[in-house]
Coordinates of C-alpha atoms in Angstrom, one line a residue:
Chain A
A235 CA 6.4 93.4 79.7
Q236 CA 3.1 94.4 81.1
S237 CA 2.5 93.1 84.6
V238 CA 1.0 93.8 88.0
A239 CA 2.6 93.1 91.4
Q240 CA 1.2 92.7 94.8
P241 CA 4.2 92.8 97.2
E242 CA 2.4 91.4 100.2
D243 CA 1.1 87.8 100.4
Q244 CA -0.8 88.6 103.6
V245 CA -2.1 91.7 105.3
N246 CA -3.3 91.6 108.9
V247 CA -5.4 94.4 110.4
A248 CA -7.6 94.8 113.5
E249 CA -11.3 95.4 113.0
G250 CA -12.1 99.1 112.9
N251 CA -8.6 100.0 111.7
P252 CA -7.9 101.3 108.2
L253 CA -6.5 98.9 105.7
T254 CA -4.3 99.1 102.6
V255 CA -3.6 96.4 100.1
K256 CA -0.8 97.4 97.8
C257 CA -0.5 97.0 94.0
T258 CA 2.0 98.3 91.5
Y259 CA 1.8 97.9 87.7
S260 CA 3.8 98.1 84.6
V261 CA 2.0 98.7 81.3
S262 CA 2.6 100.7 78.2
G263 CA 0.0 103.3 77.4
N264 CA -2.8 104.3 79.7
P265 CA -3.5 101.7 82.4
Y266 CA -6.9 100.2 83.0
L267 CA -6.7 98.9 86.5
F268 CA -9.1 96.7 88.6
W269 CA -9.5 95.2 92.0
Y270 CA -11.3 91.9 92.6
V271 CA -12.1 90.0 95.8
Q272 CA -12.4 86.3 96.2
Y273 CA -14.2 84.7 99.2
P274 CA -13.4 81.0 100.0
N275 CA -14.6 78.6 97.4
R276 CA -16.1 81.4 95.2
G277 CA -15.2 83.1 92.0
L278 CA -13.8 86.6 91.8
Q279 CA -16.1 89.5 92.3
F280 CA -15.5 93.0 90.9
L281 CA -14.8 95.7 93.4
L282 CA -13.7 98.8 91.4
K283 CA -11.9 100.0 88.4
Y284 CA -9.8 103.0 87.2
I285 CA -10.1 103.9 83.6
T286 CA -9.6 107.7 83.6
G287 CA -10.6 110.7 85.6
D288 CA -10.3 111.2 89.4
N289 CA -7.4 109.4 91.0
L290 CA -9.5 108.2 93.9
V291 CA -12.0 105.6 92.8
K292 CA -14.8 104.4 95.0
G293 CA -16.2 100.9 94.8
S294 CA -18.3 98.2 96.4
Y295 CA -18.5 97.4 100.2
G296 CA -16.8 100.8 101.2
F297 CA -13.6 100.1 99.4
E298 CA -11.7 102.7 97.4
A299 CA -8.4 102.8 95.5
E300 CA -6.0 105.5 94.8
F301 CA -4.3 105.7 91.3
N302 CA -0.8 107.2 91.4
K303 CA 0.7 107.6 88.0
S304 CA 4.1 108.7 89.1
Q305 CA 4.5 105.8 91.5
T306 CA 2.6 103.4 89.1
S307 CA 0.5 102.2 92.0
F308 CA -3.1 101.4 92.6
H309 CA -3.5 100.7 96.3
L310 CA -6.8 99.4 97.7
K311 CA -8.0 101.1 100.9
K312 CA -10.8 101.1 103.4
P313 CA -11.2 103.5 106.3
S314 CA -12.5 100.9 108.8
A315 CA -12.0 97.2 108.3
L316 CA -14.6 94.5 109.0
V317 CA -14.0 90.9 109.9
S318 CA -16.2 90.1 106.9
D319 CA -13.6 91.8 104.6
S320 CA -11.3 88.9 105.2
A321 CA -10.7 87.4 101.8
L322 CA -8.2 87.1 98.9
Y323 CA -7.8 90.3 96.9
F324 CA -6.5 90.6 93.4
C325 CA -5.2 93.6 91.5
A326 CA -5.4 93.4 87.7
V327 CA -4.4 95.4 84.7
R328 CA -5.8 95.3 81.2
A329 CA -2.8 94.6 79.1
Q330 CA -2.4 94.3 75.3
R331 CA -1.6 90.9 74.0
G332 CA -1.3 90.7 70.2
G333 CA -4.4 92.4 68.9
S334 CA -6.4 91.9 72.0
Y335 CA -6.6 93.3 75.5
I336 CA -6.3 90.7 78.3
P337 CA -6.7 91.1 82.1
T338 CA -3.4 90.2 83.8
F339 CA -3.7 89.5 87.5
G340 CA -1.4 89.8 90.5
R341 CA -0.7 86.8 92.7
G342 CA -3.2 88.0 95.3
T343 CA -3.1 89.3 98.8
S344 CA -4.8 87.5 101.7
L345 CA -6.5 90.0 103.9
I346 CA -7.1 88.9 107.5
V347 CA -9.2 91.2 109.7
H348 CA -8.9 90.2 113.4
P349 CA -11.9 90.9 115.8
Chain V
N218 CA -29.1 85.5 87.9
A219 CA -27.2 86.6 84.8
G220 CA -23.6 85.8 84.7
V221 CA -21.1 83.1 83.9
T222 CA -21.9 79.4 84.5
Q223 CA -19.3 76.7 84.8
T224 CA -19.8 73.0 85.0
P225 CA -18.9 70.8 86.7
K226 CA -18.1 72.4 90.0
F227 CA -15.9 69.5 91.2
Q228 CA -14.1 66.7 89.3
V229 CA -11.6 63.9 90.1
L230 CA -9.8 62.4 87.1
K231 CA -7.2 59.7 86.8
T232 CA -4.0 60.4 85.0
G233 CA -4.5 60.1 81.3
Q234 CA -8.2 60.6 81.3
S235 CA -9.8 63.4 79.3
M236 CA -12.6 65.8 80.1
T237 CA -14.2 69.0 79.0
L238 CA -14.9 72.0 81.3
Q239 CA -18.0 73.9 80.2
C240 CA -18.5 77.6 80.4
A241 CA -21.5 79.7 79.3
Q242 CA -22.4 83.4 79.7
D243 CA -25.7 85.1 79.1
M244 CA -24.6 88.7 79.0
N245 CA -23.9 88.9 75.3
H246 CA -20.2 89.4 76.0
N247 CA -17.8 89.1 73.1
S248 CA -14.6 88.0 74.9
M249 CA -14.1 84.9 77.1
Y250 CA -11.2 83.6 79.0
W251 CA -10.0 80.5 80.9
Y252 CA -7.7 80.9 83.9
R253 CA -6.2 78.4 86.4
Q254 CA -5.6 79.4 90.0
D255 CA -2.9 77.8 92.0
P256 CA -1.7 78.7 95.5
G257 CA 0.9 81.5 95.4
M258 CA 0.6 81.8 91.6
G259 CA -2.5 83.9 91.3
L260 CA -4.5 83.5 88.1
R261 CA -2.8 82.4 85.0
L262 CA -4.3 82.7 81.6
I263 CA -4.7 79.5 79.7
Y264 CA -6.6 80.5 76.6
Y265 CA -8.9 83.3 75.5
S266 CA -11.3 84.1 72.8
A267 CA -11.5 87.8 71.9
S268 CA -14.6 87.2 69.8
E269 CA -16.7 84.5 68.4
G270 CA -14.7 82.3 66.0
T271 CA -11.3 83.2 67.4
T272 CA -9.1 81.7 70.1
D273 CA -5.6 82.4 71.3
K274 CA -3.1 81.0 73.7
G275 CA -2.4 82.5 77.0
E276 CA 0.5 82.1 79.4
V277 CA 0.1 78.3 80.1
P278 CA -1.7 76.6 77.2
N279 CA 0.2 73.3 77.1
G280 CA -2.0 70.3 77.7
Y281 CA -5.2 72.2 77.0
N282 CA -7.5 72.9 74.0
V283 CA -10.4 75.2 73.7
S284 CA -13.5 75.6 71.6
R285 CA -15.6 78.8 71.2
L286 CA -18.8 76.9 70.3
N287 CA -20.8 80.1 69.8
K288 CA -21.0 83.5 71.3
R289 CA -22.3 82.1 74.7
E290 CA -20.1 79.1 75.2
F291 CA -16.3 78.6 75.6
S292 CA -15.1 75.1 76.6
L293 CA -11.8 73.9 77.9
R294 CA -10.6 70.4 77.1
L295 CA -7.9 68.3 78.8
E296 CA -7.0 65.5 76.4
S297 CA -4.8 63.5 78.8
A298 CA -4.9 64.8 82.3
A299 CA -1.8 65.0 84.4
P300 CA -1.4 65.6 88.2
S301 CA 0.2 69.1 87.3
Q302 CA -3.2 70.1 86.0
T303 CA -4.8 69.8 89.5
S304 CA -6.1 73.3 90.0
V305 CA -9.1 75.5 90.2
Y306 CA -10.3 76.6 86.8
F307 CA -12.1 79.9 86.2
C308 CA -14.0 81.1 83.2
A309 CA -14.5 84.8 82.7
S310 CA -16.1 87.1 80.1
S311 CA -16.1 90.7 79.1
E312 CA -18.0 92.9 76.7
T313 CA -15.4 93.9 74.2
R314 CA -11.8 94.9 74.3
D315 CA -12.6 98.5 73.8
R316 CA -15.3 98.9 76.3
V317 CA -14.0 98.1 79.7
Y318 CA -16.7 97.4 82.2
G319 CA -14.8 94.8 84.0
Y320 CA -14.7 91.0 83.8
T321 CA -17.3 88.6 85.1
F322 CA -16.1 85.3 86.6
G323 CA -17.8 82.0 87.0
S324 CA -17.7 80.2 90.4
G325 CA -14.9 77.8 89.3
T326 CA -14.2 74.1 88.7
R327 CA -12.1 72.4 91.2
L328 CA -10.2 69.6 89.4
T329 CA -8.1 66.9 91.0
V330 CA -5.9 64.6 88.9
V331 CA -4.7 61.5 90.7

């Protein structure tokens, strides 16, 4: 079965410190991977994606993600966290379902950045 | 701004009532999706429409129906609302299955069934 897992319900980090939000995936074929962010009472906003190419992908708001095929991981990172980064983060994989390709989301990780 | 528009933003229903959640996109996307978001459950796919004229069930379709009215609009209907359908509902769209530029989400409909 094709799936994505976010092992941490919550990540706490101090402002200015580096942050990592973890994601692992299971999919047949080449993975198409995404990170989305959700601020309170808002829809999901696209951060970045990996389709092919460089394993380090840069996205919006200073975020980046590292694709690791051997570990089937796609962790989200930022060198220096901001309080305004506090939000809910979702990892997603494009998975085949019948004849279509459907985004499948993890359960989400709540990132809390402390001043 | 271009994007996905959902209406209404908030709704309270009594058990057994029916309603339709509306979704429209103006990006000329072919594929559209309905998700529900519940605490600790992430986003679960209810129904999707890979292209105009087609609809398919997702993970949690029971109690819902959908209509792809045209390329722009994809509605979700609750025929007889139940408290278990209290949730936040998101509509999303994407260009095509073979051209992955990401998925665009609406701002959500917060539904409470009492």
